[in-house]
Amino acid sequence: AATGTVSKVWFSLAQGIVTETMYGLIHEAQLKEMQLLIVGEGFIDQEKTDTKATTNYLHVDDQGRPLSLAYSVVTEDLEGKYRIEKQIVTDPDEQTLFVRVKATSNEPGIKFYLSLNPHMNNTGPKDKARADNNGLYASEESEQSSYLALLGSESFVKSSAGFVGTSDGLSDLRDNGQMDWQYQHTGESTGNVSLIAELPLSGSGEVAIDLALGFGSSDSASQAAANASLAKGFAQVLAAYNGEGEQIGWEDYLKTLPALNALQQTATDGGKLLNTSALVLKAQEDKTHAGALIASLSNPWGDVKSAEKSQTGYKAVWPRDFYQCAMALLALGDTQTPLVSFEYLKTIQAGPALDNYEGKPGWFLQKTHVDGQIEWVGV
């Protein structure tokens, strides 16, 4: 990390699709969701609501214990009309989410569309978007500008950029089952943008495409990140992420946990959940502020909080959860992360310089951003 690019990309999964994808600080979501839309004779399906989903780890040992946070997500039509597999990782050397997609149709005439709903800089209504058959792009230009570029290993058949609820791809398809709208950009107005692309089919009606979602502080940086990952190819990126061979990755982190083997022997599932827990707890550390362990890589926006304003949700330092996470890592034999976390505590310890400070020194704020920014003053 000290001599190379550090990936500052995280992602989450729900309902069989890629949901929040963060870039920058661990709470800075740039994407709300990415899913496939499936159109056939008499139906228009959304992957997240109209399929049954199965999620598995992509890299496991001979006991079935996960060795990395690489995932295979399979979504299937309830009537067997199609099957979609997505293999999902981040590129440890680029600011990129990498997704390999294979979609198989079991009846003629089915088409697959990629739908993207950016939420740049952790908010929904301030974005711009543009599309062409080489890629989908979104940005929020502000004091802290953020850009994303989704590029594929093949060109798209069609593409379009619009606003959710008025000119988005799903509304277009629902109109007559056809992708008639092909807007190149959303203009000078900002809003909750949506992007769509028709994925290329092979002669047998299958889709096989790699998708790199690159992020950056400029349009060129986001495209460069995506292109760099695509140039390496999915297999090379996956191997680096896993830490296979001479590369340093998740496998290597698990090998640094001396208590892992003994704990696996006492686990009723052979240690599958144990390995998962070790990986997830370590993944909850911010990559700019070492030792900043968040409560959970989740945020109930849209349900509890509006996306009009940036919200951290549980993607923040709550000292009670922080303590439990650090102690769990210590119990696994990771001495480095808890030590760095202990040093980090000075960032969130209250003192006379804090507005509304009262009482004796030594207490900690109830919740802060990973950079120490105060969200509210509580003990």
GROMACS .gro file of N, CA and C in nm, residues 315-374:
model
  180
  315LYS      N    1  -2.224   0.356   0.846
  315LYS     CA    2  -2.089   0.362   0.789
  315LYS      C    3  -2.010   0.476   0.853
  316ALA      N    4  -2.000   0.467   0.985
  316ALA     CA    5  -1.933   0.570   1.064
  316ALA      C    6  -1.874   0.502   1.187
  317VAL      N    7  -1.792   0.577   1.260
  317VAL     CA    8  -1.731   0.522   1.382
  317VAL      C    9  -1.826   0.544   1.499
  318TRP      N   10  -1.882   0.434   1.550
  318TRP     CA   11  -1.959   0.433   1.674
  318TRP      C   12  -1.868   0.361   1.775
  319PRO      N   13  -1.812   0.431   1.873
  319PRO     CA   14  -1.709   0.369   1.958
  319PRO      C   15  -1.749   0.237   2.021
  320ARG      N   16  -1.876   0.216   2.054
  320ARG     CA   17  -1.916   0.088   2.113
  320ARG      C   18  -1.897  -0.026   2.012
  321ASP      N   19  -1.945  -0.006   1.890
  321ASP     CA   20  -1.928  -0.107   1.784
  321ASP      C   21  -1.781  -0.119   1.746
  322PHE      N   22  -1.714  -0.004   1.742
  322PHE     CA   23  -1.570   0.003   1.711
  322PHE      C   24  -1.492  -0.087   1.806
  323TYR      N   25  -1.523  -0.079   1.935
  323TYR     CA   26  -1.456  -0.160   2.037
  323TYR      C   27  -1.479  -0.310   2.011
  324GLN      N   28  -1.603  -0.346   1.984
  324GLN     CA   29  -1.635  -0.488   1.959
  324GLN      C   30  -1.559  -0.541   1.837
  325CYS      N   31  -1.552  -0.459   1.733
  325CYS     CA   32  -1.482  -0.498   1.611
  325CYS      C   33  -1.333  -0.516   1.638
  326ALA      N   34  -1.272  -0.420   1.707
  326ALA     CA   35  -1.129  -0.428   1.736
  326ALA      C   36  -1.097  -0.549   1.824
  327MET      N   37  -1.181  -0.576   1.923
  327MET     CA   38  -1.157  -0.690   2.012
  327MET      C   39  -1.177  -0.823   1.939
  328ALA      N   40  -1.271  -0.829   1.845
  328ALA     CA   41  -1.290  -0.951   1.766
  328ALA      C   42  -1.167  -0.978   1.681
  329LEU      N   43  -1.113  -0.874   1.619
  329LEU     CA   44  -0.991  -0.890   1.539
  329LEU      C   45  -0.874  -0.934   1.627
  330LEU      N   46  -0.866  -0.878   1.748
  330LEU     CA   47  -0.760  -0.917   1.840
  330LEU      C   48  -0.774  -1.064   1.880
  331ALA      N   49  -0.900  -1.108   1.901
  331ALA     CA   50  -0.924  -1.248   1.936
  331ALA      C   51  -0.882  -1.342   1.824
  332LEU      N   52  -0.888  -1.295   1.701
  332LEU     CA   53  -0.846  -1.375   1.586
  332LEU      C   54  -0.693  -1.378   1.571
  333GLY      N   55  -0.626  -1.290   1.645
  333GLY     CA   56  -0.481  -1.285   1.637
  333GLY      C   57  -0.426  -1.170   1.556
  334ASP      N   58  -0.513  -1.082   1.509
  334ASP     CA   59  -0.468  -0.961   1.438
  334ASP      C   60  -0.431  -0.858   1.544
  335THR      N   61  -0.303  -0.836   1.564
  335THR     CA   62  -0.259  -0.738   1.663
  335THR      C   63  -0.237  -0.600   1.602
  336GLN      N   64  -0.213  -0.597   1.470
  336GLN     CA   65  -0.181  -0.469   1.406
  336GLN      C   66  -0.302  -0.378   1.396
  337THR      N   67  -0.415  -0.430   1.347
  337THR     CA   68  -0.534  -0.344   1.329
  337THR      C   69  -0.583  -0.287   1.462
  338PRO      N   70  -0.597  -0.367   1.569
  338PRO     CA   71  -0.640  -0.309   1.697
  338PRO      C   72  -0.543  -0.203   1.750
  339LEU      N   73  -0.413  -0.222   1.729
  339LEU     CA   74  -0.316  -0.122   1.775
  339LEU      C   75  -0.335   0.010   1.701
  340VAL      N   76  -0.349   0.002   1.568
  340VAL     CA   77  -0.372   0.122   1.488
  340VAL      C   78  -0.506   0.186   1.528
  341SER      N   79  -0.605   0.103   1.556
  341SER     CA   80  -0.736   0.154   1.598
  341SER      C   81  -0.726   0.226   1.732
  342PHE      N   82  -0.647   0.171   1.823
  342PHE     CA   83  -0.627   0.236   1.953
  342PHE      C   84  -0.568   0.376   1.934
  343GLU      N   85  -0.469   0.387   1.844
  343GLU     CA   86  -0.411   0.518   1.816
  343GLU      C   87  -0.513   0.611   1.750
  344TYR      N   88  -0.601   0.554   1.667
  344TYR     CA   89  -0.704   0.633   1.599
  344TYR      C   90  -0.800   0.696   1.699
  345LEU      N   91  -0.823   0.632   1.814
  345LEU     CA   92  -0.922   0.681   1.911
  345LEU      C   93  -0.899   0.826   1.951
  346LYS      N   94  -0.775   0.873   1.944
  346LYS     CA   95  -0.748   1.013   1.976
  346LYS      C   96  -0.826   1.108   1.886
  347THR      N   97  -0.857   1.061   1.762
  347THR     CA   98  -0.930   1.144   1.666
  347THR      C   99  -1.070   1.177   1.714
  348ILE      N  100  -1.131   1.086   1.790
  348ILE     CA  101  -1.272   1.104   1.829
  348ILE      C  102  -1.290   1.122   1.979
  349GLN      N  103  -1.180   1.145   2.052
  349GLN     CA  104  -1.192   1.168   2.196
  349GLN      C  105  -1.225   1.315   2.220
  350ALA      N  106  -1.325   1.338   2.303
  350ALA     CA  107  -1.372   1.474   2.327
  350ALA      C  108  -1.277   1.549   2.420
  351GLY      N  109  -1.274   1.681   2.404
  351GLY     CA  110  -1.192   1.766   2.488
  351GLY      C  111  -1.243   1.909   2.484
  352PRO      N  112  -1.175   1.999   2.551
  352PRO     CA  113  -1.221   2.139   2.561
  352PRO      C  114  -1.239   2.209   2.427
  353ALA      N  115  -1.171   2.165   2.323
  353ALA     CA  116  -1.184   2.230   2.192
  353ALA      C  117  -1.317   2.199   2.125
  354LEU      N  118  -1.390   2.101   2.176
  354LEU     CA  119  -1.517   2.060   2.117
  354LEU      C  120  -1.630   2.153   2.160
  355ASP      N  121  -1.710   2.200   2.062
  355ASP     CA  122  -1.827   2.280   2.096
  355ASP      C  123  -1.920   2.198   2.184
  356ASN      N  124  -1.981   2.263   2.282
  356ASN     CA  125  -2.074   2.199   2.376
  356ASN      C  126  -2.005   2.099   2.469
  357TYR      N  127  -1.871   2.106   2.476
  357TYR     CA  128  -1.799   2.016   2.565
  357TYR      C  129  -1.832   2.049   2.710
  358GLU      N  130  -1.853   1.946   2.789
  358GLU     CA  131  -1.873   1.966   2.932
  358GLU      C  132  -1.829   1.839   3.005
  359GLY      N  133  -1.808   1.852   3.133
  359GLY     CA  134  -1.766   1.737   3.212
  359GLY      C  135  -1.617   1.717   3.210
  360LYS      N  136  -1.574   1.602   3.261
  360LYS     CA  137  -1.432   1.571   3.269
  360LYS      C  138  -1.382   1.517   3.135
  361PRO      N  139  -1.255   1.537   3.105
  361PRO     CA  140  -1.201   1.486   2.978
  361PRO      C  141  -1.194   1.333   2.978
  362GLY      N  142  -1.188   1.278   2.856
  362GLY     CA  143  -1.168   1.134   2.843
  362GLY      C  144  -1.281   1.062   2.774
  363TRP      N  145  -1.398   1.125   2.761
  363TRP     CA  146  -1.511   1.055   2.697
  363TRP      C  147  -1.501   1.065   2.544
  364PHE      N  148  -1.576   0.977   2.479
  364PHE     CA  149  -1.572   0.970   2.333
  364PHE      C  150  -1.706   1.010   2.274
  365LEU      N  151  -1.700   1.070   2.157
  365LEU     CA  152  -1.822   1.105   2.086
  365LEU      C  153  -1.898   0.977   2.049
  366GLN      N  154  -2.030   0.983   2.051
  366GLN     CA  155  -2.111   0.865   2.023
  366GLN      C  156  -2.096   0.819   1.878
  367LYS      N  157  -2.084   0.914   1.787
  367LYS     CA  158  -2.073   0.881   1.646
  367LYS      C  159  -1.998   0.991   1.573
  368THR      N  160  -1.904   0.952   1.489
  368THR     CA  161  -1.835   1.048   1.402
  368THR      C  162  -1.809   0.985   1.266
  369HIS      N  163  -1.785   1.071   1.167
  369HIS     CA  164  -1.735   1.022   1.039
  369HIS      C  165  -1.594   0.967   1.060
  370VAL      N  166  -1.546   0.889   0.966
  370VAL     CA  167  -1.414   0.828   0.982
  370VAL      C  168  -1.301   0.931   0.987
  371ASP      N  169  -1.326   1.051   0.932
  371ASP     CA  170  -1.225   1.156   0.938
  371ASP      C  171  -1.238   1.241   1.064
  372GLY      N  172  -1.326   1.201   1.156
  372GLY     CA  173  -1.344   1.274   1.281
  372GLY      C  174  -1.451   1.380   1.278
  373GLN      N  175  -1.513   1.403   1.161
  373GLN     CA  176  -1.619   1.502   1.152
  373GLN      C  177  -1.736   1.461   1.241
  374ILE      N  178  -1.787   1.556   1.316
  374ILE     CA  179  -1.892   1.527   1.413
  374ILE      C  180  -2.028   1.528   1.344
   0.00000   0.00000   0.00000
